[in-house]
């Protein structure tokens, strides 16, 4: 069974463009994993993400298996991710540092509450778990979690310490995560007193800084940084147009599918994402032209229905949001621009709309903001209109 599976795995890797060296290395990892799996109890011999996590974080550190048995965790993780994907399993998510069983049990209960009671998305829950796990580890170490020992001074101290290590926005998420955890404990009847007020609210003036965006000249430099004579350049350019013309989020670009484009009406259909609402956006001519050029002359032949796919091994599989970020980061570097990041292109899309005369309500609709207050920051980039409402300096004429 293992030999047949290893043969299928090698064929799978070869078909997706992995080099012979990578095929050999990944097959050695898979053989090591399968040999270890065969020694587990019959009810634990399933090839799935939990088994891989145990192999990575429990077996590898103490491994005494005979060679060849690659032990570099990053390489082993990459190989076993491919094995999971081949078998139709979900790839591994980043793992937070391990905590005590008592802390992990509490975090698991908290996560269930966030999912079933609060209805939060997986990405949001990941951050909540991360910060609560860090707080509990600092409070209880390897010992049991005793809810009665959670005191206001411990909450204040944790937030204050983190405020010196993280940006204001991240500290705000941390503080909100702690309040969410305290509400969970109250919901469960384990915390009689309401301690949410003890969690400090870090100062964060969201409308203070101007949102970073590119000028027309800088945007032209960025477009020139893509080599549209190559398939990869066409893909990366099309992704950048989606970000800068439509204001899409990075994960929204990665999630686009072929069926999302209505070429007859010139409409792009967005599936529910961060805002949990589907949306329809008009497809500007430059964006449509970039997408059409990529689909005709750049996209590899693949059964995947994803719009943007990998051009390097594994060829033809859906491009992850890290692929989008990497493509934009490299383009910024080639263009010699001092900034980097997909969010700058989203800000650029908003700034161009405002400076072109669009109302904040229209900008909010295009960016799919749930509150107009989130969009209000872009009023600061409309300098001509702001100059009309500016009061003259007293004592002198302008």
Tab-separated table of C-alpha atoms in Angstrom:
chain	number	residue	atom	x	y	z
A	1	UNK	CA	0.000	0.000	0.000
A	2	UNK	CA	2.799	2.422	0.975
A	3	UNK	CA	4.816	1.631	-2.160
A	4	UNK	CA	1.822	2.267	-4.385
A	5	UNK	CA	1.040	5.491	-2.572
A	6	UNK	CA	4.653	6.659	-2.868
A	7	UNK	CA	4.582	5.900	-6.583
A	8	UNK	CA	1.385	7.890	-6.980
A	9	UNK	CA	2.955	10.726	-4.986
A	10	UNK	CA	6.030	10.846	-7.236
A	11	UNK	CA	3.796	10.938	-10.326
A	12	UNK	CA	1.689	13.670	-8.734
A	13	UNK	CA	4.786	15.804	-8.054
A	14	UNK	CA	6.193	15.253	-11.549
A	15	UNK	CA	2.904	16.226	-13.189
A	16	UNK	CA	2.972	19.529	-11.305
A	17	UNK	CA	6.414	20.541	-12.434
A	18	UNK	CA	8.509	19.731	-9.358
A	19	UNK	CA	12.172	19.148	-10.126
A	20	UNK	CA	13.632	15.615	-9.787
A	21	UNK	CA	15.517	16.752	-6.682
A	22	UNK	CA	12.349	18.004	-5.018
A	23	UNK	CA	10.484	14.849	-6.029
A	24	UNK	CA	13.170	12.708	-4.386
A	25	UNK	CA	13.222	14.817	-1.206
A	26	UNK	CA	9.432	14.930	-0.835
A	27	UNK	CA	9.156	11.184	-1.494
A	28	UNK	CA	11.713	10.521	1.270
A	29	UNK	CA	9.656	12.634	3.666
A	30	UNK	CA	6.471	10.801	2.698
A	31	UNK	CA	8.181	7.412	3.188
A	32	UNK	CA	9.335	8.484	6.662
A	33	UNK	CA	5.842	9.699	7.564
A	34	UNK	CA	4.137	6.552	6.241
A	35	UNK	CA	6.577	4.295	8.122
A	36	UNK	CA	5.835	6.170	11.352
A	37	UNK	CA	2.097	6.131	10.636
A	38	UNK	CA	2.163	2.355	10.182
A	39	UNK	CA	3.401	1.980	13.759
A	40	UNK	CA	0.450	3.889	15.221
A	41	UNK	CA	-2.711	2.221	16.560
A	42	UNK	CA	-5.141	1.188	13.784
A	43	UNK	CA	-7.578	3.996	14.607
A	44	UNK	CA	-4.794	6.614	14.143
A	45	UNK	CA	-3.449	5.537	10.763
A	46	UNK	CA	-5.473	8.055	8.748
A	47	UNK	CA	-3.468	10.388	6.504
A	48	UNK	CA	-4.898	13.717	7.636
A	49	UNK	CA	-3.846	17.051	9.117
A	50	UNK	CA	-4.005	15.938	12.801
A	51	UNK	CA	-1.692	13.003	12.069
A	52	UNK	CA	0.756	15.278	10.275
A	53	UNK	CA	0.726	17.726	13.200
A	54	UNK	CA	1.601	14.933	15.636
A	55	UNK	CA	4.383	13.765	13.306
A	56	UNK	CA	5.818	17.291	12.972
A	57	UNK	CA	5.659	18.424	16.582
A	58	UNK	CA	5.944	15.209	18.579
A	59	UNK	CA	7.778	12.613	16.497
A	60	UNK	CA	10.337	14.732	14.616
A	61	UNK	CA	11.953	16.390	17.684
A	62	UNK	CA	12.654	12.952	19.196
A	63	UNK	CA	13.085	11.006	15.936
A	64	UNK	CA	15.640	8.165	15.948
A	65	UNK	CA	14.463	6.527	12.738
A	66	UNK	CA	17.158	5.157	10.375
A	67	UNK	CA	18.051	7.347	7.367
A	68	UNK	CA	16.978	8.682	5.001
A	69	UNK	CA	14.664	10.731	7.172
A	70	UNK	CA	14.690	14.510	6.473
A	71	UNK	CA	14.048	16.397	9.691
A	72	UNK	CA	14.035	20.066	8.689
A	73	UNK	CA	10.532	21.004	9.790
A	74	UNK	CA	9.889	23.551	7.045
A	75	UNK	CA	10.799	21.081	4.284
A	76	UNK	CA	8.917	18.222	5.931
A	77	UNK	CA	5.860	20.398	6.351
A	78	UNK	CA	5.952	21.449	2.675
A	79	UNK	CA	6.236	17.829	1.518
A	80	UNK	CA	3.411	16.571	3.713
A	81	UNK	CA	1.216	19.486	2.633
A	82	UNK	CA	1.551	18.190	-0.917
A	83	UNK	CA	0.675	14.674	0.281
A	84	UNK	CA	-2.455	16.008	2.006
A	85	UNK	CA	-3.532	17.991	-1.061
A	86	UNK	CA	-3.039	14.938	-3.282
A	87	UNK	CA	-5.360	12.983	-1.010
A	88	UNK	CA	-8.006	15.725	-1.036
A	89	UNK	CA	-7.254	16.871	2.507
A	90	UNK	CA	-7.008	20.494	3.622
A	91	UNK	CA	-3.444	21.781	3.897
A	92	UNK	CA	-1.989	22.621	7.291
A	93	UNK	CA	-2.510	26.025	8.887
A	94	UNK	CA	0.296	27.809	10.766
A	95	UNK	CA	0.629	26.377	14.236
A	96	UNK	CA	1.009	28.560	17.316
A	97	UNK	CA	3.652	27.618	19.884
A	98	UNK	CA	2.412	24.659	21.970
A	99	UNK	CA	0.934	25.415	25.385
A	100	UNK	CA	-0.035	23.257	28.336
A	101	UNK	CA	-2.942	20.803	27.886
A	102	UNK	CA	-5.032	22.915	30.268
A	103	UNK	CA	-4.487	26.045	28.179
A	104	UNK	CA	-5.149	24.211	24.901
A	105	UNK	CA	-8.397	22.809	26.317
A	106	UNK	CA	-9.543	26.289	27.352
A	107	UNK	CA	-8.557	27.781	23.981
A	108	UNK	CA	-10.445	24.988	22.183
A	109	UNK	CA	-13.605	25.770	24.184
A	110	UNK	CA	-13.181	29.467	23.430
A	111	UNK	CA	-12.813	28.711	19.738
A	112	UNK	CA	-16.038	26.682	19.747
A	113	UNK	CA	-17.818	29.660	21.339
A	114	UNK	CA	-16.415	32.032	18.705
A	115	UNK	CA	-17.535	29.733	15.907
A	116	UNK	CA	-20.947	28.563	17.144
A	117	UNK	CA	-22.144	31.519	19.211
A	118	UNK	CA	-20.383	34.510	17.631
A	119	UNK	CA	-20.259	33.122	14.088
A	120	UNK	CA	-16.724	34.391	13.454
A	121	UNK	CA	-14.682	33.391	10.435
A	122	UNK	CA	-11.688	31.092	10.806
A	123	UNK	CA	-9.102	33.832	10.164
A	124	UNK	CA	-10.607	36.058	12.884
A	125	UNK	CA	-10.747	33.149	15.327
A	126	UNK	CA	-7.089	32.380	14.661
A	127	UNK	CA	-6.046	35.802	15.951
A	128	UNK	CA	-8.355	35.557	18.971
A	129	UNK	CA	-6.907	32.156	19.881
A	130	UNK	CA	-3.356	33.414	19.403
A	131	UNK	CA	-3.655	36.344	21.797
A	132	UNK	CA	-5.668	34.492	24.425
A	133	UNK	CA	-3.200	31.605	24.355
A	134	UNK	CA	-0.325	34.050	24.902
A	135	UNK	CA	-2.131	35.688	27.822
A	136	UNK	CA	-2.944	32.378	29.502
A	137	UNK	CA	0.613	31.104	29.004
A	138	UNK	CA	1.997	34.214	30.680
A	139	UNK	CA	-0.518	33.946	33.503
A	140	UNK	CA	-0.467	30.219	34.254
A	141	UNK	CA	2.623	28.782	32.513
A	142	UNK	CA	2.476	24.984	32.483
A	143	UNK	CA	-0.022	24.842	35.334
A	144	UNK	CA	-3.805	24.511	35.206
A	145	UNK	CA	-5.958	27.443	34.106
A	146	UNK	CA	-7.695	28.850	37.180
A	147	UNK	CA	-10.226	31.430	36.041
A	148	UNK	CA	-10.539	32.895	39.529
A	149	UNK	CA	-6.900	34.027	39.352
A	150	UNK	CA	-7.515	36.284	36.335
A	151	UNK	CA	-7.252	39.738	37.871
A	152	UNK	CA	-7.477	43.288	36.447
A	153	UNK	CA	-3.794	43.994	37.096
A	154	UNK	CA	-2.786	40.931	35.030
A	155	UNK	CA	-4.898	42.122	32.107
A	156	UNK	CA	-3.463	45.645	32.308
A	157	UNK	CA	0.102	44.349	32.569
A	158	UNK	CA	-0.265	42.050	29.539
A	159	UNK	CA	-1.708	44.756	27.285
A	160	UNK	CA	0.878	47.301	28.464
A	161	UNK	CA	3.768	44.927	27.746
A	162	UNK	CA	2.453	44.115	24.284
A	163	UNK	CA	1.913	47.811	23.492
A	164	UNK	CA	5.699	48.233	23.466
A	165	UNK	CA	6.149	45.336	21.038
A	166	UNK	CA	3.359	45.768	18.494
A	167	UNK	CA	1.752	48.426	16.350
A	168	UNK	CA	-1.338	50.239	17.717
A	169	UNK	CA	-3.689	48.391	15.384
A	170	UNK	CA	-2.365	45.003	16.520
A	171	UNK	CA	-2.631	45.994	20.189
A	172	UNK	CA	-6.239	46.972	19.538
A	173	UNK	CA	-6.953	43.495	18.151
A	174	UNK	CA	-5.221	41.975	21.169
A	175	UNK	CA	-7.327	44.004	23.603
A	176	UNK	CA	-10.533	43.102	21.770
A	177	UNK	CA	-9.523	39.420	21.859
A	178	UNK	CA	-9.088	39.548	25.629
A	179	UNK	CA	-12.490	41.193	26.091
A	180	UNK	CA	-14.032	38.530	23.881
A	181	UNK	CA	-12.444	35.836	26.050
A	182	UNK	CA	-13.743	37.451	29.236
A	183	UNK	CA	-17.253	37.601	27.749
A	184	UNK	CA	-16.935	33.908	26.913
A	185	UNK	CA	-16.076	33.106	30.535
A	186	UNK	CA	-19.101	35.085	31.678
A	187	UNK	CA	-21.262	33.313	29.096
A	188	UNK	CA	-20.092	29.994	30.541
A	189	UNK	CA	-20.807	31.166	34.117
A	190	UNK	CA	-17.157	30.789	35.159
A	191	UNK	CA	-16.412	34.466	35.742
A	192	UNK	CA	-18.900	36.208	38.031
A	193	UNK	CA	-17.406	39.691	37.702
A	194	UNK	CA	-17.287	41.680	34.479
A	195	UNK	CA	-13.592	42.353	33.865
A	196	UNK	CA	-13.886	43.644	30.312
A	197	UNK	CA	-13.555	47.214	31.563
A	198	UNK	CA	-10.130	46.365	33.018
A	199	UNK	CA	-8.658	45.718	29.573
A	200	UNK	CA	-6.981	48.974	28.482
A	201	UNK	CA	-8.022	50.522	25.195
A	202	UNK	CA	-4.846	51.573	23.394
A	203	UNK	CA	-5.016	55.000	21.718
A	204	UNK	CA	-5.339	54.566	17.974
A	205	UNK	CA	-6.546	57.480	15.890
A	206	UNK	CA	-7.643	55.651	12.772
A	207	UNK	CA	-8.256	58.836	10.784
A	208	UNK	CA	-5.007	60.564	11.815
A	209	UNK	CA	-2.535	59.425	9.135
A	210	UNK	CA	-3.130	59.879	5.446
A	211	UNK	CA	-3.647	56.495	3.795
A	212	UNK	CA	-0.603	55.624	1.648
A	213	UNK	CA	-1.383	55.635	-2.065
A	214	UNK	CA	0.427	55.963	-5.375
A	215	UNK	CA	0.411	59.005	-7.597
A	216	UNK	CA	-0.331	58.656	-11.308
A	217	UNK	CA	3.404	58.742	-12.089
A	218	UNK	CA	4.203	56.121	-9.459
A	219	UNK	CA	1.400	53.904	-10.700
A	220	UNK	CA	2.785	54.155	-14.236
A	221	UNK	CA	6.187	53.063	-12.903
A	222	UNK	CA	4.559	50.092	-11.238
A	223	UNK	CA	2.772	49.017	-14.438
A	224	UNK	CA	6.099	49.203	-16.253
A	225	UNK	CA	7.670	46.811	-13.740
A	226	UNK	CA	5.665	43.836	-15.073
A	227	UNK	CA	7.160	41.906	-17.992
A	228	UNK	CA	3.981	41.329	-19.985
A	229	UNK	CA	5.890	39.386	-22.631
A	230	UNK	CA	5.962	36.427	-20.208
A	231	UNK	CA	3.102	34.318	-18.872
A	232	UNK	CA	4.072	35.022	-15.270
A	233	UNK	CA	4.280	38.748	-15.950
A	234	UNK	CA	0.798	38.721	-17.498
A	235	UNK	CA	-0.614	36.961	-14.449
A	236	UNK	CA	1.041	39.307	-11.967
A	237	UNK	CA	-0.019	42.375	-13.962
A	238	UNK	CA	-3.630	41.179	-14.076
A	239	UNK	CA	-3.608	40.607	-10.312
A	240	UNK	CA	-2.213	44.109	-9.758
A	241	UNK	CA	-4.930	45.646	-11.958
A	242	UNK	CA	-7.600	43.918	-9.854
A	243	UNK	CA	-6.064	45.436	-6.725
A	244	UNK	CA	-5.508	48.965	-8.046
A	245	UNK	CA	-8.558	49.340	-10.331
A	246	UNK	CA	-11.198	47.554	-8.242
A	247	UNK	CA	-9.775	47.920	-4.736
A	248	UNK	CA	-9.971	44.177	-4.120
A	249	UNK	CA	-8.400	42.683	-1.045
A	250	UNK	CA	-5.504	40.281	-1.462
A	251	UNK	CA	-7.566	37.248	-0.465
A	252	UNK	CA	-10.363	38.301	-2.821
A	253	UNK	CA	-7.971	38.306	-5.776
A	254	UNK	CA	-6.691	34.850	-4.824
A	255	UNK	CA	-10.270	33.555	-4.501
A	256	UNK	CA	-11.455	34.685	-7.954
A	257	UNK	CA	-12.723	31.964	-10.257
A	258	UNK	CA	-13.283	31.806	-14.004
A	259	UNK	CA	-17.050	31.777	-13.505
A	260	UNK	CA	-16.921	35.057	-11.556
A	261	UNK	CA	-16.442	37.143	-14.717
A	262	UNK	CA	-19.473	37.987	-16.845
A	263	UNK	CA	-17.786	39.079	-20.065
A	264	UNK	CA	-21.057	40.008	-21.778
A	265	UNK	CA	-22.095	42.576	-19.199
A	266	UNK	CA	-18.619	43.519	-17.970
A	267	UNK	CA	-19.350	42.581	-14.367
A	268	UNK	CA	-17.161	40.855	-11.795
A	269	UNK	CA	-19.013	38.776	-9.208
A	270	UNK	CA	-17.348	38.601	-5.792
A	271	UNK	CA	-18.121	35.760	-3.430
A	272	UNK	CA	-18.757	36.468	0.275
A	273	UNK	CA	-15.465	37.307	1.955
A	274	UNK	CA	-14.443	39.502	4.869
A	275	UNK	CA	-17.694	41.472	4.720
A	276	UNK	CA	-19.674	38.195	4.394
A	277	UNK	CA	-21.619	39.651	1.497
A	278	UNK	CA	-21.524	38.861	-2.190
A	279	UNK	CA	-20.950	41.837	-4.484
A	280	UNK	CA	-20.944	42.830	-8.121
A	281	UNK	CA	-18.418	45.298	-9.498
A	282	UNK	CA	-18.169	46.845	-12.957
A	283	UNK	CA	-15.098	45.594	-14.793
A	284	UNK	CA	-13.041	48.555	-16.093
A	285	UNK	CA	-11.674	48.193	-19.610
A	286	UNK	CA	-7.968	48.127	-18.569
A	287	UNK	CA	-8.688	45.436	-15.976
A	288	UNK	CA	-10.712	43.356	-18.422
A	289	UNK	CA	-7.987	43.677	-21.067
A	290	UNK	CA	-5.321	42.515	-18.588
A	291	UNK	CA	-7.433	39.531	-17.537
A	292	UNK	CA	-8.231	38.567	-21.125
A	293	UNK	CA	-4.562	38.774	-22.118
A	294	UNK	CA	-3.603	36.509	-19.217
A	295	UNK	CA	-6.329	33.973	-19.971
A	296	UNK	CA	-5.493	33.819	-23.671
A	297	UNK	CA	-1.719	33.917	-23.561
A	298	UNK	CA	-0.527	33.205	-20.014
A	299	UNK	CA	-2.646	30.888	-17.916
A	300	UNK	CA	-1.382	27.274	-17.857
A	301	UNK	CA	-3.678	24.480	-18.991
A	302	UNK	CA	-5.251	23.105	-15.818
A	303	UNK	CA	-8.563	21.596	-14.675
A	304	UNK	CA	-8.681	24.167	-11.868
A	305	UNK	CA	-11.449	26.766	-12.126
A	306	UNK	CA	-9.391	29.299	-10.188
A	307	UNK	CA	-8.726	32.461	-12.188
A	308	UNK	CA	-5.141	32.844	-11.008
A	309	UNK	CA	-3.032	29.699	-10.705
A	310	UNK	CA	0.543	28.750	-9.921
A	311	UNK	CA	3.097	29.031	-12.715
A	312	UNK	CA	5.793	27.194	-10.781
A	313	UNK	CA	5.510	23.821	-9.086
A	314	UNK	CA	2.826	22.815	-8.299
A	315	UNK	CA	1.841	24.219	-11.706
A	316	UNK	CA	-1.868	24.820	-12.287
A	317	UNK	CA	-2.986	24.827	-8.654
A	318	UNK	CA	-4.803	27.808	-7.196
A	319	UNK	CA	-2.585	30.790	-6.389
A	320	UNK	CA	-2.668	31.517	-2.666
A	321	UNK	CA	-2.885	35.020	-1.221
A	322	UNK	CA	0.826	34.733	-0.396
A	323	UNK	CA	1.390	34.390	-4.160
A	324	UNK	CA	-0.469	37.668	-4.729
A	325	UNK	CA	1.487	39.443	-2.003
A	326	UNK	CA	4.810	38.156	-3.321
A	327	UNK	CA	4.069	39.252	-6.891
A	328	UNK	CA	3.192	42.787	-5.775
A	329	UNK	CA	6.138	43.059	-3.411
A	330	UNK	CA	8.583	42.096	-6.166
A	331	UNK	CA	6.965	44.548	-8.610
A	332	UNK	CA	7.345	47.406	-6.120
A	333	UNK	CA	11.018	46.538	-5.727
A	334	UNK	CA	11.592	46.441	-9.494
A	335	UNK	CA	9.846	49.800	-9.870
A	336	UNK	CA	12.098	51.325	-7.220
A	337	UNK	CA	9.127	52.469	-5.129
A	338	UNK	CA	9.738	52.975	-1.402
A	339	UNK	CA	6.507	51.210	-0.357
A	340	UNK	CA	5.289	47.679	-0.668
A	341	UNK	CA	2.055	45.851	-0.013
A	342	UNK	CA	-1.251	45.017	-1.625
A	343	UNK	CA	-3.096	47.361	0.767
A	344	UNK	CA	-1.386	50.347	-0.882
A	345	UNK	CA	-3.041	49.460	-4.183
A	346	UNK	CA	-6.431	49.232	-2.440
A	347	UNK	CA	-5.819	52.691	-0.959
A	348	UNK	CA	-4.764	53.905	-4.398
A	349	UNK	CA	-8.038	52.693	-5.917
A	350	UNK	CA	-10.014	54.599	-3.277
A	351	UNK	CA	-7.936	57.765	-3.657
A	352	UNK	CA	-8.343	57.744	-7.444
A	353	UNK	CA	-12.120	57.408	-7.082
A	354	UNK	CA	-12.361	60.277	-4.589
A	355	UNK	CA	-10.090	62.548	-6.622
A	356	UNK	CA	-12.143	61.687	-9.708
A	357	UNK	CA	-15.301	63.053	-8.074
A	358	UNK	CA	-16.879	59.871	-6.658
A	359	UNK	CA	-18.839	60.245	-3.442
A	360	UNK	CA	-17.681	58.551	-0.245
A	361	UNK	CA	-20.837	56.428	-0.376
A	362	UNK	CA	-19.828	55.097	-3.797
A	363	UNK	CA	-16.271	54.451	-2.597
A	364	UNK	CA	-17.645	52.605	0.446
A	365	UNK	CA	-19.822	50.457	-1.826
A	366	UNK	CA	-16.945	49.570	-4.143
A	367	UNK	CA	-14.592	48.758	-1.257
A	368	UNK	CA	-17.443	46.946	0.521
A	369	UNK	CA	-16.972	48.796	3.805
A	370	UNK	CA	-19.644	47.983	6.355
A	371	UNK	CA	-19.419	51.480	7.850
A	372	UNK	CA	-19.051	54.827	6.075
A	373	UNK	CA	-16.735	55.839	8.935
A	374	UNK	CA	-14.137	53.446	7.561
A	375	UNK	CA	-14.265	55.265	4.226
A	376	UNK	CA	-14.157	58.750	5.743
A	377	UNK	CA	-10.360	58.723	5.881
A	378	UNK	CA	-10.251	59.024	2.089
A	379	UNK	CA	-11.842	62.476	2.282
A	380	UNK	CA	-8.395	63.675	3.362
A	381	UNK	CA	-6.893	62.888	-0.053
A	382	UNK	CA	-9.409	65.151	-1.834
A	383	UNK	CA	-7.210	68.235	-1.446
A	384	UNK	CA	-9.081	70.527	-3.902
A	385	UNK	CA	-12.368	70.181	-2.012
A	386	UNK	CA	-10.638	70.408	1.352
A	387	UNK	CA	-9.009	73.696	0.333
A	388	UNK	CA	-12.461	75.174	-0.337
A	389	UNK	CA	-13.639	74.546	3.217
A	390	UNK	CA	-10.372	75.496	4.961
A	391	UNK	CA	-10.669	78.595	7.146
A	392	UNK	CA	-8.264	81.482	6.372
A	393	UNK	CA	-5.419	82.047	8.809
A	394	UNK	CA	-6.432	84.948	11.104
A	395	UNK	CA	-4.589	88.211	10.620
A	396	UNK	CA	-3.462	87.729	7.048
A	397	UNK	CA	-4.990	87.225	3.642
A	398	UNK	CA	-4.444	84.082	1.586
